CSV table of C-alpha atoms in Angstrom, one decimal:
chain,number,residue,atom,x,y,z
A,14,MET,CA,0.2,0.4,0.3
A,15,SER,CA,2.0,3.2,-0.9
A,16,ASP,CA,1.8,5.7,1.3
A,17,ALA,CA,-1.3,8.3,0.5
A,18,ARG,CA,-3.5,5.1,0.4
A,19,LEU,CA,-2.1,3.8,3.8
A,20,LEU,CA,-2.6,7.8,5.7
A,21,ALA,CA,-5.9,7.2,3.9
A,22,VAL,CA,-7.3,4.7,5.8
A,23,GLU,CA,-5.8,5.4,8.8
A,24,ALA,CA,-7.5,8.4,8.6
A,25,ALA,CA,-11.0,6.7,8.4
A,26,GLU,CA,-10.1,5.1,11.3
A,27,SER,CA,-10.0,7.2,13.0
A,28,HIS,CA,-12.3,9.4,12.2
A,29,VAL,CA,-14.5,6.8,13.0
A,30,ARG,CA,-12.7,6.1,16.4
A,31,ALA,CA,-13.2,9.5,16.9
A,32,PHE,CA,-16.8,9.3,16.5
A,33,PHE,CA,-17.9,6.3,18.3
A,34,GLU,CA,-15.3,7.4,21.4
A,35,GLY,CA,-16.8,5.1,24.6
A,36,HIS,CA,-17.4,2.4,21.4
A,37,SER,CA,-15.1,-0.8,21.5
A,38,VAL,CA,-12.8,-0.7,18.1
A,39,GLU,CA,-11.4,-3.9,16.3
A,40,VAL,CA,-9.5,-3.8,13.1
A,41,VAL,CA,-10.3,-6.4,11.0
A,42,VAL,CA,-7.9,-7.0,8.4
A,43,CYS,CA,-9.8,-8.7,5.3
A,44,ASP,CA,-8.2,-10.6,3.6
A,45,LEU,CA,-8.9,-11.3,-0.2
A,46,GLY,CA,-7.6,-13.5,-1.5
A,47,PRO,CA,-4.8,-12.8,-4.4
A,48,GLN,CA,-7.2,-11.4,-7.5
A,49,ARG,CA,-9.1,-10.2,-5.1
A,50,GLY,CA,-6.3,-8.1,-3.4
A,51,GLU,CA,-5.6,-7.2,-6.3
A,52,VAL,CA,-8.7,-4.7,-7.0
A,53,LEU,CA,-8.9,-4.0,-3.0
A,54,ARG,CA,-5.8,-3.6,-1.7
A,55,ASP,CA,-5.2,-3.9,2.6
A,56,LEU,CA,-9.4,-3.7,3.1
A,57,ARG,CA,-10.2,-3.3,7.0
A,58,VAL,CA,-13.4,-3.6,8.6
A,59,LEU,CA,-13.9,-1.4,11.5
A,60,VAL,CA,-16.7,-3.7,14.0
A,61,VAL,CA,-17.4,-1.2,17.0
A,62,GLY,CA,-19.6,-2.5,19.4
A,63,PRO,CA,-22.3,-1.0,21.3
A,64,GLY,CA,-21.7,1.5,23.0
A,65,PRO,CA,-23.0,5.2,24.2
A,66,ARG,CA,-24.5,6.8,20.5
A,67,SER,CA,-25.8,3.7,19.7
A,68,ASP,CA,-26.6,-0.3,21.4
A,69,SER,CA,-26.0,-1.4,17.9
A,70,TRP,CA,-22.9,-2.8,16.3
A,71,ALA,CA,-21.7,-0.9,13.0
A,72,TYR,CA,-19.3,-1.5,10.9
A,73,VAL,CA,-17.1,0.6,8.8
A,74,THR,CA,-15.3,-0.6,5.4
A,75,ALA,CA,-12.1,1.5,5.3
A,76,GLY,CA,-9.9,1.3,1.8
A,77,CYS,CA,-12.6,1.7,-1.1
A,78,TRP,CA,-11.8,5.5,-0.6
A,79,ALA,CA,-8.1,4.9,-1.6
A,80,ALA,CA,-9.0,2.4,-4.0
A,81,MET,CA,-11.7,4.4,-6.3
A,82,GLU,CA,-11.4,8.0,-5.1
A,83,LYS,CA,-11.3,10.9,-8.1
A,84,ASP,CA,-10.0,14.3,-7.7
A,85,GLY,CA,-10.4,13.1,-3.8
A,86,HIS,CA,-13.7,11.9,-3.1
A,87,GLY,CA,-15.2,8.5,-2.6
A,88,LEU,CA,-17.3,6.2,-0.6
A,89,GLU,CA,-16.6,4.2,2.2
A,90,PHE,CA,-19.8,1.8,3.8
A,91,VAL,CA,-21.6,1.0,7.5
A,92,MET,CA,-24.0,-1.0,8.5
A,93,THR,CA,-25.9,-2.3,11.7
A,94,ALA,CA,-26.2,-4.4,13.2
A,95,HIS,CA,-27.7,-6.4,16.4
A,96,VAL,CA,-24.6,-8.6,16.8
A,97,ARG,CA,-21.1,-9.0,16.5
A,98,ASP,CA,-20.7,-11.6,13.4
A,99,GLN,CA,-18.4,-13.1,11.0
A,100,GLN,CA,-21.2,-13.3,8.2
A,101,PHE,CA,-21.6,-9.1,8.6
A,102,ILE,CA,-17.4,-9.4,8.6
A,103,ASP,CA,-17.5,-11.0,5.3
A,104,LEU,CA,-20.5,-9.6,3.6
A,105,MET,CA,-18.5,-6.1,4.3
A,106,ALA,CA,-15.9,-6.5,2.4
A,107,MET,CA,-18.4,-8.2,-0.2
A,108,ILE,CA,-19.7,-5.1,-0.6
A,109,ALA,CA,-17.0,-3.0,-0.6
A,110,TYR,CA,-15.5,-5.7,-3.8
A,111,TYR,CA,-18.7,-5.3,-5.4
A,112,HIS,CA,-17.6,-1.1,-5.3
A,113,CYS,CA,-14.0,-1.2,-6.2
A,114,GLY,CA,-14.1,-4.4,-8.5
A,115,GLY,CA,-16.7,-2.7,-11.5
A,116,HIS,CA,-20.0,-2.1,-10.3
A,117,GLN,CA,-19.2,1.1,-8.4
A,118,LEU,CA,-21.6,1.7,-5.8
A,119,ASP,CA,-23.4,5.6,-4.6
A,120,LEU,CA,-26.3,7.3,-3.1
A,121,GLU,CA,-29.2,4.8,-4.2
A,122,HIS,CA,-27.5,2.2,-5.4
A,123,SER,CA,-28.7,-0.9,-4.5
A,124,MET,CA,-27.0,-4.7,-5.4
A,125,PRO,CA,-28.3,-8.0,-4.4
A,126,ILE,CA,-27.0,-9.6,-1.1
A,127,GLY,CA,-27.1,-13.7,-2.7
A,128,ALA,CA,-28.9,-14.8,0.2
A,129,PRO,CA,-31.1,-14.1,3.0
A,130,TRP,CA,-29.3,-10.9,5.3
A,131,VAL,CA,-29.1,-13.5,7.8
A,132,PRO,CA,-30.9,-17.0,7.9
A,133,GLY,CA,-34.4,-16.6,7.3
A,134,SER,CA,-34.3,-13.3,7.1
A,135,ASN,CA,-35.8,-11.7,4.3
A,136,CYS,CA,-34.4,-9.0,3.5
A,137,ASP,CA,-31.3,-10.4,0.7
A,138,HIS,CA,-30.5,-6.8,-0.9
A,139,LEU,CA,-28.9,-3.7,0.3
A,140,LEU,CA,-29.8,0.0,-0.2
A,141,ILE,CA,-27.4,2.7,-0.4
A,142,SER,CA,-28.4,5.2,1.6
A,143,LEU,CA,-27.7,8.1,4.1
A,144,PRO,CA,-26.3,6.8,7.3
A,145,TYR,CA,-29.4,8.1,9.0
A,146,LEU,CA,-28.9,5.8,12.0
A,147,HIS,CA,-25.7,8.0,12.7
A,148,GLY,CA,-25.9,11.2,10.9
A,149,PRO,CA,-23.8,13.9,8.9
A,150,ASP,CA,-20.7,13.5,12.0
A,151,LEU,CA,-20.0,10.5,10.6
A,152,GLU,CA,-20.8,10.4,6.7
A,153,HIS,CA,-18.4,13.3,5.9
A,154,CYS,CA,-15.2,11.5,7.2
A,155,PRO,CA,-11.9,14.5,5.9
A,156,LEU,CA,-8.9,12.5,4.3
A,157,PRO,CA,-5.2,13.7,3.5
A,158,GLY,CA,-6.4,15.5,0.3
A,159,GLY,CA,-10.2,15.3,0.4
A,160,HIS,CA,-12.5,13.2,2.1
A,161,ALA,CA,-15.4,9.7,2.1
A,162,ARG,CA,-18.7,10.3,2.0
A,163,ILE,CA,-19.1,7.2,4.6
A,164,LEU,CA,-22.8,5.7,3.2
A,165,TRP,CA,-25.4,3.2,5.1
A,166,THR,CA,-26.0,-0.4,3.2
A,167,LEU,CA,-29.3,-1.1,5.3
A,168,PRO,CA,-30.8,-4.0,5.0
A,169,VAL,CA,-33.7,-4.6,2.2
A,170,THR,CA,-36.2,-7.2,0.6
A,171,ALA,CA,-36.4,-7.8,-3.1
A,172,ALA,CA,-40.2,-6.6,-2.9
A,173,GLU,CA,-38.5,-2.8,-1.5
A,174,ILE,CA,-35.7,-2.6,-4.2
A,175,GLU,CA,-38.5,-3.3,-6.5
A,176,PHE,CA,-41.3,-0.1,-4.9
A,177,ARG,CA,-38.2,1.7,-5.1
A,178,ARG,CA,-37.3,0.8,-8.7
A,179,GLN,CA,-40.9,2.0,-9.9
A,180,GLN,CA,-42.0,4.7,-7.0
A,181,GLY,CA,-38.5,6.0,-6.3
A,182,HIS,CA,-36.0,6.0,-3.4
A,183,GLU,CA,-37.6,8.3,-1.3
A,184,ALA,CA,-40.8,7.6,-1.7
A,185,LEU,CA,-39.3,3.4,0.2
A,186,GLU,CA,-37.9,5.6,2.9
A,187,HIS,CA,-41.1,7.0,3.5
A,188,LEU,CA,-42.3,4.4,3.8
A,189,PHE,CA,-39.6,3.0,6.0
A,190,ASP,CA,-40.5,5.8,8.2
A,191,GLU,CA,-44.2,5.7,8.2
A,192,ALA,CA,-43.3,1.7,8.9
A,193,GLU,CA,-40.9,2.8,12.1
A,194,ILE,CA,-38.9,0.0,10.4
A,195,ILE,CA,-35.4,-1.3,12.9
A,196,PRO,CA,-33.3,-1.1,10.1
A,197,THR,CA,-30.8,-3.8,12.8
A,198,ASP,CA,-33.8,-6.2,13.1
A,199,PRO,CA,-33.4,-9.0,10.8
A,200,PHE,CA,-37.0,-10.6,10.0
A,201,ARG,CA,-38.8,-7.2,10.4
A,202,ALA,CA,-41.4,-7.6,7.8
A,203,SER,CA,-41.3,-5.6,4.1
A,204,VAL,CA,-42.9,-2.2,3.8
A,205,VAL,CA,-44.2,-4.4,1.0
């Protein structure tokens, strides 16, 4: 990893640690294997335990910006979950590779997971959204030579994705608000 990339990854980690002050933060270095590793070198997933800001677990990528930044701008991703589980670390690595490996994600995009979020869940897609659970203080991450936006990867159902395609992103988010979904509940009912 070049010095500039390493500084960016370290700055993203520092930003997450400062935002989640009072929470435990574990750094997991993801080994994507030789081929995928060429696309996304030294990806880290920051695993944030429950604490003063949130009673949920947060999983945050560090390394996407370093691999994909354009003119100093790029993305990292956050997911919230009800427990600490290796499957969520693996899912964050999958999201990072998907984004950096040719399917560039952005706000209001979606991606299929290929399986339920957790066994028995109806959520088998991810919706890229603003990090509503954490707000703009987490979203806006200053880095050396630019900044990253940390966007939320919200598990959703195929029916919700189809509704969004037909009615728009804001209409789906309005349904989420009306239904008062608990985004960390893997067994929540679909809003459509």
